[in-house]
Tab-separated table of C-alpha atoms and ligand atoms in Angstrom:
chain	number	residue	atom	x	y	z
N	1	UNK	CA	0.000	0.000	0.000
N	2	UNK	CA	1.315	3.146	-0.968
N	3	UNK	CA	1.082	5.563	2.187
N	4	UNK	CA	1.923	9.133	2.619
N	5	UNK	CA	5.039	9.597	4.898
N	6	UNK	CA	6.415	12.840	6.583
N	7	UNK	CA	10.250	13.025	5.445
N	8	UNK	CA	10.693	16.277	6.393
N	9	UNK	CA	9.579	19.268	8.726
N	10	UNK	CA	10.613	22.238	9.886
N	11	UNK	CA	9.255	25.790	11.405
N	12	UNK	CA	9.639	29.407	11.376
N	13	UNK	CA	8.600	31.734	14.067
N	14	UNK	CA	8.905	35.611	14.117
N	15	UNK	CA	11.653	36.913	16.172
N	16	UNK	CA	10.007	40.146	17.741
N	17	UNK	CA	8.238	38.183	21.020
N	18	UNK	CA	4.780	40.210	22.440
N	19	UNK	CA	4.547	38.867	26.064
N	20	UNK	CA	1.543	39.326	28.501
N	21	UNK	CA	3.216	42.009	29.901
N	22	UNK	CA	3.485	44.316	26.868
N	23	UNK	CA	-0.076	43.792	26.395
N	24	UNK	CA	-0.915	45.116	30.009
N	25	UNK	CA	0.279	48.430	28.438
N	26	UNK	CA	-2.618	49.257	25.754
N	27	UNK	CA	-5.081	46.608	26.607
N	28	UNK	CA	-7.242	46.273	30.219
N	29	UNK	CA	-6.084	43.158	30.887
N	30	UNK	CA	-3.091	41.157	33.148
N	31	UNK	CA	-1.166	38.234	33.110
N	32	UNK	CA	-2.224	36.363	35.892
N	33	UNK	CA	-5.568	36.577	34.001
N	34	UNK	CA	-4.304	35.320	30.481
N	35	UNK	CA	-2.153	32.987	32.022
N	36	UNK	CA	-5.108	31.365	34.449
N	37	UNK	CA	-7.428	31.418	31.792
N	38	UNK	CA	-5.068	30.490	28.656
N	39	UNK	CA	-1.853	29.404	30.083
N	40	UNK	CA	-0.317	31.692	27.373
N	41	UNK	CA	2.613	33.804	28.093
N	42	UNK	CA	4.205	35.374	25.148
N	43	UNK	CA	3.088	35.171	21.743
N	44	UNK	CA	5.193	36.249	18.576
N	45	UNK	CA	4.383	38.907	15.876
N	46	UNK	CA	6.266	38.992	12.437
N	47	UNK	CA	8.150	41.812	11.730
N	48	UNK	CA	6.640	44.900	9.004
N	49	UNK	CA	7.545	43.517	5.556
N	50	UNK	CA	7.174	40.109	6.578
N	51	UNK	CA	3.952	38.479	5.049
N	52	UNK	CA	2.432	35.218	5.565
N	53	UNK	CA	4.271	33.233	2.017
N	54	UNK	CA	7.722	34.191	3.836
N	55	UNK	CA	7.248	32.571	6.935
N	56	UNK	CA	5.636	29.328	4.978
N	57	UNK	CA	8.344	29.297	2.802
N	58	UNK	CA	11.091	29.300	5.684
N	59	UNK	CA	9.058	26.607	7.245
N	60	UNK	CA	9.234	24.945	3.813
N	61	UNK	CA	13.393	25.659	3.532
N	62	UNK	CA	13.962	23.708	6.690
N	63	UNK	CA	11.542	20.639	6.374
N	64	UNK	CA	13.231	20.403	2.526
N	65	UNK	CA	16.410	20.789	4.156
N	66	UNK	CA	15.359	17.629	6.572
N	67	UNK	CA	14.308	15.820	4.218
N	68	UNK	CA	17.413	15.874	2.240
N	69	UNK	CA	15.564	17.086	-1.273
N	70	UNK	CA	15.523	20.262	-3.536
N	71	UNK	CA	12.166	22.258	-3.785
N	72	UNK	CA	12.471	20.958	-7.520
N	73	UNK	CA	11.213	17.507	-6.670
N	74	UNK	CA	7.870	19.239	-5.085
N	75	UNK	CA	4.713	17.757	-6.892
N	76	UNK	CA	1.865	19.604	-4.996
N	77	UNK	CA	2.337	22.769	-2.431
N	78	UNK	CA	-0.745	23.111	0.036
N	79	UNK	CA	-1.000	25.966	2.612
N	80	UNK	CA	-3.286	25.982	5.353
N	81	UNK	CA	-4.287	29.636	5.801
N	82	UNK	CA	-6.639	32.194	6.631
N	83	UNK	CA	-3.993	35.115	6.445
N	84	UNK	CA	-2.774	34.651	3.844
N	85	UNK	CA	-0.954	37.407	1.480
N	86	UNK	CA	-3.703	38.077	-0.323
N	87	UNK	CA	-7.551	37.171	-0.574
N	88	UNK	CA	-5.847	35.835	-3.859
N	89	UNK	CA	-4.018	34.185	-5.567
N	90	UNK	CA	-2.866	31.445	-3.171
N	91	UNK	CA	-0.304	31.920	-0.558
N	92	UNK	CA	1.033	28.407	-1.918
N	93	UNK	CA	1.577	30.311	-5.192
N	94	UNK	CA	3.700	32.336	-3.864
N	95	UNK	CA	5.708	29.874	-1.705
N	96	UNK	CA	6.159	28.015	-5.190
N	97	UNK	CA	7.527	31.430	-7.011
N	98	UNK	CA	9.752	32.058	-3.759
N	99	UNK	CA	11.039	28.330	-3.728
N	100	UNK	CA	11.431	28.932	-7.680
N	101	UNK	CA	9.783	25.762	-8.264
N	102	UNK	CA	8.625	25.546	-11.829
N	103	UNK	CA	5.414	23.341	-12.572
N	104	UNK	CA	3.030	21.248	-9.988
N	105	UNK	CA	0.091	22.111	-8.251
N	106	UNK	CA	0.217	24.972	-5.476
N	107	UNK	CA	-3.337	25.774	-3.576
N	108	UNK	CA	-4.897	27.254	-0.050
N	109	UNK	CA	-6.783	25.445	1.886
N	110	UNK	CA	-9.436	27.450	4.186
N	111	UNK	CA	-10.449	25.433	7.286
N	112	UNK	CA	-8.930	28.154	10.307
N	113	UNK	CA	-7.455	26.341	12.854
N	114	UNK	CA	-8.038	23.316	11.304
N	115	UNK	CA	-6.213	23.912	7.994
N	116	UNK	CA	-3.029	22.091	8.658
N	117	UNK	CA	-4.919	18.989	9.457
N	118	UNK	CA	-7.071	19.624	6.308
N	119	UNK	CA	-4.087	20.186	4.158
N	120	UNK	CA	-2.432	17.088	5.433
N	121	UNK	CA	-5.528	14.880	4.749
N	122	UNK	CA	-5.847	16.712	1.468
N	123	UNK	CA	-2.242	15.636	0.567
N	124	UNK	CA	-2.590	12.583	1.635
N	125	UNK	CA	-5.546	11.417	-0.387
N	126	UNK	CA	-3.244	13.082	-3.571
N	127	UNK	CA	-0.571	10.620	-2.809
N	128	UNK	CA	-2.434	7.113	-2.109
N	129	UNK	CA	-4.478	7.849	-5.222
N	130	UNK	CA	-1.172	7.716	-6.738
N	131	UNK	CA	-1.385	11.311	-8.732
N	132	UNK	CA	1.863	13.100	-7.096
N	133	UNK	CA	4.981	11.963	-4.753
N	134	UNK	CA	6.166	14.865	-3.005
N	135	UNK	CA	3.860	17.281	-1.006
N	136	UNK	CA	4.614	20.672	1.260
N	137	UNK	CA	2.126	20.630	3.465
N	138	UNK	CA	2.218	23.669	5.160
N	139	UNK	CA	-0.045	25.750	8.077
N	140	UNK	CA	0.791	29.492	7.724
N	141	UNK	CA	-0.528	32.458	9.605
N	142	UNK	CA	-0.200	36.308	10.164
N	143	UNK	CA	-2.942	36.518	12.152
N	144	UNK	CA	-1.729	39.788	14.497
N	145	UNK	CA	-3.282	41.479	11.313
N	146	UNK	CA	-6.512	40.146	11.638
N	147	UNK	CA	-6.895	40.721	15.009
N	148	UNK	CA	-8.697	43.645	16.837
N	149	UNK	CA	-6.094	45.038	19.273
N	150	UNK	CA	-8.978	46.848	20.995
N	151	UNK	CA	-10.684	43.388	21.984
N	152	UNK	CA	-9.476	42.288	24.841
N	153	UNK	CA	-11.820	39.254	25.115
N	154	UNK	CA	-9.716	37.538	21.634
N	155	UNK	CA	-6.453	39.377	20.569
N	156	UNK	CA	-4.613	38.166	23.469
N	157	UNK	CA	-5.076	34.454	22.619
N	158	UNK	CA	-3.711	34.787	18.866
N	159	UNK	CA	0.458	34.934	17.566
N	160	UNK	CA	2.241	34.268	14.329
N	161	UNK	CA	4.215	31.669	12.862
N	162	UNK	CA	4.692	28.755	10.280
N	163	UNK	CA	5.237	24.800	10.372
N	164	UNK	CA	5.667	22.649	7.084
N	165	UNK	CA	5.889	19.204	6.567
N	166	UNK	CA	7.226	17.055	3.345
N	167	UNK	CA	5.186	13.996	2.253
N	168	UNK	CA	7.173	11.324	0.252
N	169	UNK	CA	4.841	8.283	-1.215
N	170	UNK	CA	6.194	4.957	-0.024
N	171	UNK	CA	5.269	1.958	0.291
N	172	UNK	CA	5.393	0.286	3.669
N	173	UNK	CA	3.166	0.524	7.081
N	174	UNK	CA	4.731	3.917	7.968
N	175	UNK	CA	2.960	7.300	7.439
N	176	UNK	CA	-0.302	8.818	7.442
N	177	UNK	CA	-2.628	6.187	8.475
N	178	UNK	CA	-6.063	7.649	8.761
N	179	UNK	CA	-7.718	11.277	8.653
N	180	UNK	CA	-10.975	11.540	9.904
N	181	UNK	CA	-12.528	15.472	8.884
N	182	UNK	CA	-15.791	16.839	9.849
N	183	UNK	CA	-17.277	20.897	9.899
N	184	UNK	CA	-20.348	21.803	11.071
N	185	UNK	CA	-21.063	25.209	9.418
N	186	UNK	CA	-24.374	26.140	11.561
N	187	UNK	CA	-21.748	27.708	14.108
N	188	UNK	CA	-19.400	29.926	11.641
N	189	UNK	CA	-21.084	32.885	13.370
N	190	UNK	CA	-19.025	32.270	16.536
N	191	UNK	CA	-15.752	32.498	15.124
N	192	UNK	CA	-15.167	34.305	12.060
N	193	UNK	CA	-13.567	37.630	10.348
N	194	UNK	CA	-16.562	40.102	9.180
N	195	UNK	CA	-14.630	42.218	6.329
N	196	UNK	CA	-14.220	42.508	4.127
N	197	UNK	CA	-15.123	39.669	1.985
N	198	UNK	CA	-18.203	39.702	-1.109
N	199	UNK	CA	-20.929	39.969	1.899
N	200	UNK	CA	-19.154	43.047	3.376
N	201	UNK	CA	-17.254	44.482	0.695
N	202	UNK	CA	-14.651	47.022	1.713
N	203	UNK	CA	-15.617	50.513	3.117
N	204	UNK	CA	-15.265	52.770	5.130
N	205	UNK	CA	-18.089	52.227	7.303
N	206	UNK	CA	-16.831	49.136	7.533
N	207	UNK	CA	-13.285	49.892	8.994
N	208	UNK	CA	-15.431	52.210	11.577
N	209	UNK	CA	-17.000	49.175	12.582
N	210	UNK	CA	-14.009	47.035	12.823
N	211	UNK	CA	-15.164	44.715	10.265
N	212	UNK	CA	-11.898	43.411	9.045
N	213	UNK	CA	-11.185	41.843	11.950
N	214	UNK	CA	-11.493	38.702	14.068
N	215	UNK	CA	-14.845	38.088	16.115
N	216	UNK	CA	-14.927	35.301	18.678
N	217	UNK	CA	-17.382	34.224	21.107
N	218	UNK	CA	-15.077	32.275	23.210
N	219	UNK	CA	-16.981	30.665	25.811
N	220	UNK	CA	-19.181	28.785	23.063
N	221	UNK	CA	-15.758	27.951	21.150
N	222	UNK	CA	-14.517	26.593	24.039
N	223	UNK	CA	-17.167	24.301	24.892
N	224	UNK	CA	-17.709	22.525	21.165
N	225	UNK	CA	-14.117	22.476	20.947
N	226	UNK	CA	-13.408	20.187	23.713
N	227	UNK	CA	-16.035	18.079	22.475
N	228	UNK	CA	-15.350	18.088	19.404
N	229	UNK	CA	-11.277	17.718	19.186
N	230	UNK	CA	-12.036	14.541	22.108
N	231	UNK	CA	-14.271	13.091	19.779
N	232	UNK	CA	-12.467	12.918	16.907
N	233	UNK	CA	-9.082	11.752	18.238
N	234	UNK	CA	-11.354	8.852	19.330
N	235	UNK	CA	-12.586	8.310	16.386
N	236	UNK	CA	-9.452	7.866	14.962
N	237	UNK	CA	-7.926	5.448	17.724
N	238	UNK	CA	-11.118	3.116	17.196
N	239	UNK	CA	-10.764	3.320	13.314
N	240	UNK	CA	-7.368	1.979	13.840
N	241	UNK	CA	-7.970	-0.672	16.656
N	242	UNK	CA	-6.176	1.687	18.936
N	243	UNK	CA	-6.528	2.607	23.149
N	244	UNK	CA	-5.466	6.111	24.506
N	245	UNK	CA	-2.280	3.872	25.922
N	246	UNK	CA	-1.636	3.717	22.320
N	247	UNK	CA	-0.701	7.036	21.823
N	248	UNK	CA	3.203	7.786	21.913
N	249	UNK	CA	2.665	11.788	20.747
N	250	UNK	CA	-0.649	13.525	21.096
N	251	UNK	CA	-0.340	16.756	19.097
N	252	UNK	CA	-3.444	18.974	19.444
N	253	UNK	CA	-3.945	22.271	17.960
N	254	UNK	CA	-2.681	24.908	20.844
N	255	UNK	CA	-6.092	26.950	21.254
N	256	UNK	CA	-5.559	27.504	25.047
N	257	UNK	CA	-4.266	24.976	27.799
N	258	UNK	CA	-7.755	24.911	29.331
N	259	UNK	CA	-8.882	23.359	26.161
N	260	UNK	CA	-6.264	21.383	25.794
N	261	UNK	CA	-6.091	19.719	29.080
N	262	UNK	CA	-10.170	19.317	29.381
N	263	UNK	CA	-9.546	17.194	25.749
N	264	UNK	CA	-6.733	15.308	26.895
N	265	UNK	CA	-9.177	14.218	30.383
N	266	UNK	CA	-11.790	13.426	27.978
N	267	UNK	CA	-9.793	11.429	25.806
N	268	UNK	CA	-7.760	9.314	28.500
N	269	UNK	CA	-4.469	10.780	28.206
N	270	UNK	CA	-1.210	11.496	30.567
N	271	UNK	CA	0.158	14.467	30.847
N	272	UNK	CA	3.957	13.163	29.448
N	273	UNK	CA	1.927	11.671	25.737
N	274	UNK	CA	0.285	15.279	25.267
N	275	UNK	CA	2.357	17.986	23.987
N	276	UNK	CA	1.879	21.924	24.995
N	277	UNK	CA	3.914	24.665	23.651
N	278	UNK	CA	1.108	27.532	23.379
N	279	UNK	CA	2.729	28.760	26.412
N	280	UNK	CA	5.569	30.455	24.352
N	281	UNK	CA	3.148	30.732	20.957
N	282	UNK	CA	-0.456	31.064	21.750
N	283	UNK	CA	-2.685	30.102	19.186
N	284	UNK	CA	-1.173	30.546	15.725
N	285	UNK	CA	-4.166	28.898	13.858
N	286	UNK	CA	-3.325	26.927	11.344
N	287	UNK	CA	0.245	26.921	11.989
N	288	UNK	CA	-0.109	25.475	15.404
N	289	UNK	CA	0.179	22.120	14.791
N	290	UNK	CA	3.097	21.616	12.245
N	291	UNK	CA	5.262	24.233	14.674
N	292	UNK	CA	4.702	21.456	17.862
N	293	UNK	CA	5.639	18.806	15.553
N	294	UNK	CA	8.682	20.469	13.987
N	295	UNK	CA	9.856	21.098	17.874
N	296	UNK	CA	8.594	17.593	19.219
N	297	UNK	CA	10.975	16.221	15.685
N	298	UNK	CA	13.909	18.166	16.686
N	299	UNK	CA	13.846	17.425	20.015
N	300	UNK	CA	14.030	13.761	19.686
N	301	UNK	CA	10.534	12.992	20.887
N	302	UNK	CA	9.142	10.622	18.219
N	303	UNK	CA	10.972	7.765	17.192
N	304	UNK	CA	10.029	5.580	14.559
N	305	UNK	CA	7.178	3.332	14.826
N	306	UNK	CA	5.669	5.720	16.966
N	307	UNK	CA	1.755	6.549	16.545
N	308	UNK	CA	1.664	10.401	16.527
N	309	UNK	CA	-2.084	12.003	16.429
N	310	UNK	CA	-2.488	15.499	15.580
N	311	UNK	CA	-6.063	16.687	16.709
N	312	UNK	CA	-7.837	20.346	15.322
N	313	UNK	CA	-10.504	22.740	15.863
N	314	UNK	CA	-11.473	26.104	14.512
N	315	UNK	CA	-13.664	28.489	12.688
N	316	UNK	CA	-16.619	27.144	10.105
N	317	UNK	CA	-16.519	24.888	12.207
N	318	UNK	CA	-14.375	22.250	11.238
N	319	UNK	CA	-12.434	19.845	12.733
N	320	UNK	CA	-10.197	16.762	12.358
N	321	UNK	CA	-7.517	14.333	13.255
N	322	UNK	CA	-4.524	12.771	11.345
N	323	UNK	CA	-3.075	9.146	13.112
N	324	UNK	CA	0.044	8.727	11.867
N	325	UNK	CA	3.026	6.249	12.146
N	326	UNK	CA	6.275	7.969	12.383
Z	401	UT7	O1	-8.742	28.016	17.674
Z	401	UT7	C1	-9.952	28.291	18.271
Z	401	UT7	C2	-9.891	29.755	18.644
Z	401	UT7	N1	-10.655	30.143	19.759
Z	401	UT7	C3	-10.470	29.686	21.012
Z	401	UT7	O2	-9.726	28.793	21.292
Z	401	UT7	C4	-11.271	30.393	22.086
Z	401	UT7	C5	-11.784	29.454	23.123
Z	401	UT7	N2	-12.213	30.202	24.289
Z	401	UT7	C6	-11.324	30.616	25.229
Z	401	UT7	O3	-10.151	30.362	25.145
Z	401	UT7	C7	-11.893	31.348	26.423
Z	401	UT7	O4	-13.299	31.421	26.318
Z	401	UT7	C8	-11.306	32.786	26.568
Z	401	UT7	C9	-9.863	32.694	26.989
Z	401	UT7	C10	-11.418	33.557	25.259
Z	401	UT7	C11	-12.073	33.527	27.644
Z	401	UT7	O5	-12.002	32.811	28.872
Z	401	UT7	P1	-13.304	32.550	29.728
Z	401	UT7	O6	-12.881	31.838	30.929
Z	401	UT7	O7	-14.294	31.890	28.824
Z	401	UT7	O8	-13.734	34.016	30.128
Z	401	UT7	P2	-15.077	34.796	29.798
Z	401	UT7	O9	-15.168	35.119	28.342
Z	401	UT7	O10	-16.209	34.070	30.418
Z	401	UT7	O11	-14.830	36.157	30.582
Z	401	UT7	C12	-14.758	36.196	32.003
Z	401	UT7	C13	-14.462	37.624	32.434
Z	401	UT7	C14	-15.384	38.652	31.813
Z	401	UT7	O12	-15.635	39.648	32.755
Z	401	UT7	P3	-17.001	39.675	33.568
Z	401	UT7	O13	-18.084	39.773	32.531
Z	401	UT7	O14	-17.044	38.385	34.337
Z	401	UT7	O15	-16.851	40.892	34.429
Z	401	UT7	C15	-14.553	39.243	30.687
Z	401	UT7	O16	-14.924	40.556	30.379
Z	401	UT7	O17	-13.133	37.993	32.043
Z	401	UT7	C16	-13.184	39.223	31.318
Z	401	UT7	N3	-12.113	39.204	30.311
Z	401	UT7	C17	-10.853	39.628	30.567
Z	401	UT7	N4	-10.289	40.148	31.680
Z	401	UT7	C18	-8.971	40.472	31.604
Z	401	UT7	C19	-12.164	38.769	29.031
Z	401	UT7	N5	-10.975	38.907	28.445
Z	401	UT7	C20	-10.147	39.442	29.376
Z	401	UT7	C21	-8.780	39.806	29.365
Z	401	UT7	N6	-8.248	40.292	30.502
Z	401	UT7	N7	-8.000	39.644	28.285
């Protein structure tokens, strides 16, 4: 069976850092409250000049690098965004232009916080029908300019950043085993950016009414997504004949370590299988996921054999999980 299998990753994250206490200094809030109620810390914000396609495509240097491959032997380029350079063309265009690859197929995938996990499963299904060999899968976000600075109640959750993976078809019982995707679009309403798309065109009006930016009702997020990401990581483990125990690496989209640890509970899992970074991140959408695994890579903590599941949530809403063996 041919079986997509990660060969490469790698992450970039901007340098300038935007901690708790820097937001204390425009914003009515603290960090004993962000911390108690999101366990984040700092979060990081990309620099002026620096767009969404160049923090993908650094991502997308060092996984290529990892993998031991030039750009040139890149098939299909997927980007999970919703901040991405433009409302269009795709961002993945313009990683493909900035890698200088020539040829393939380079698209966006819109799914929020779920987009790397859609991307992957999108990548995957590419590869096992047999129509391309080498993927960048990649979750990209800018979202510091999408957020309203004035809201107290979201902007402090949300940071920037980048993670990419490369898929290689092989054949062999390593790899992406099973994705399992669902949305449920009767709640975008509680998550979603106003402005200015063909319902809210751009105006003026509009920017007095802060349209172009992020709206959240968190305590309704908060509750579907711990249902939802626990559900679906155990739908994926009982797909697969698998138990919580299972689990070597569970890698969940880093919306807030409330969240997080309710899921894990839910699930059945130890503290030591579930990994936690949004601490030093906060929640960098889309880009979330890839940037834990590119650190939880480096650092040694998945060997191979292991069963890794990434688990995600966001706007539309959609969710998903990915089991694979590293
Ligand atoms: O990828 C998915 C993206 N979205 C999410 O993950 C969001 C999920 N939801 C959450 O993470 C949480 O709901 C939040 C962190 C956004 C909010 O935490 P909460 O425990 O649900 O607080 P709350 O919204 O119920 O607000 C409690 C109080 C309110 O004050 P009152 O009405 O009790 O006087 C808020 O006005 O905390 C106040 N508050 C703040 N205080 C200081 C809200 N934001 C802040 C703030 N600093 N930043």
């Amino acid at each position: 069976m041919i079986r997509a299998r990660i060969i490469g990753t790698g992450s970039y994250i901007p340098e300038r850092v935007l901690t708790n206490f820097d937001l204390e200094k425009f914003l009515d809030t603290n960090d004993e409250w962000i911390v108690t109620r999101t366990g984040i810390r700092e979060r990081r914000i990309a620099a002026d000049g620096e767009f969404t396609s160049d923090l993908a495509t650094k991502a997308a240097r060092q996984a290529l690098a990892m993998a031991g491959i030039g750009p040139e032997s890149i098939d299909l380029i997927i980007v999970g965004t919703i901040t991405g350079d433009f409302p269009w063309p795709a961002t993945a265009c313009l990683v493909q232009q900035q890698l200088g690859i020539k040829g393939g197929i380079a698209f966006d995938v819109s799914a929020a916080c779920s987009g790397f996990v859609y991307a992957l499963a999108t990548a995957t299904s590419f590869i096992e029908a047999g129509s391309v060999k080498r993927v960048l899968v990649i979750g990209a976000e800018v979202l510091s300019r999408v957020v309203d600075w004035e809201d107290r109640n979201s902007c402090i959750l949300f940071g920037d950043g980048a993670g990419a993976v490369v898929l290689e078809a092989q054949s062999g019982e390593n790899g992406v085993i099973s994705t399992h995707l669902h949305a449920d679009g009767s709640y975008w309403e509680l998550l979603y950016q106003k402005g200015f798309g063909s319902r809210h065109p751009a105006s003026s009006k509009g920017l007095d009414e802060r349209m172009p930016f992020l709206k959240m009702q968190g305590n309704e997020v908060f509750k579907v997504a711990v249902r939802s990401l626990s559900d679906v990581a155990l739908e994926a483990l009982e797909a697969n004949n698998l138990t919580p125990r299972d689990i070597n690496l569970f890698i969940p989209h880093q919306a807030n370590r409330r969240i997080l640890e309710a899921t894990a509970k839910r699930i059945g899992l130890d503290d030591e299988q579930v990994l936690i970074n949004v601490d030093r991140f906060g929640n960098t959408s889309g880009a979330s996921i890839p940037i834990a695994l590119d650190e939880a890579n480096r650092a040694g903590r998945i060997k191979a054999g292991d069963v890794v599941v990434l688990d995600a949530f966001g706007g539309g809403f959609t969710w998903g999980a990915a089991l694979l063996r590293w």
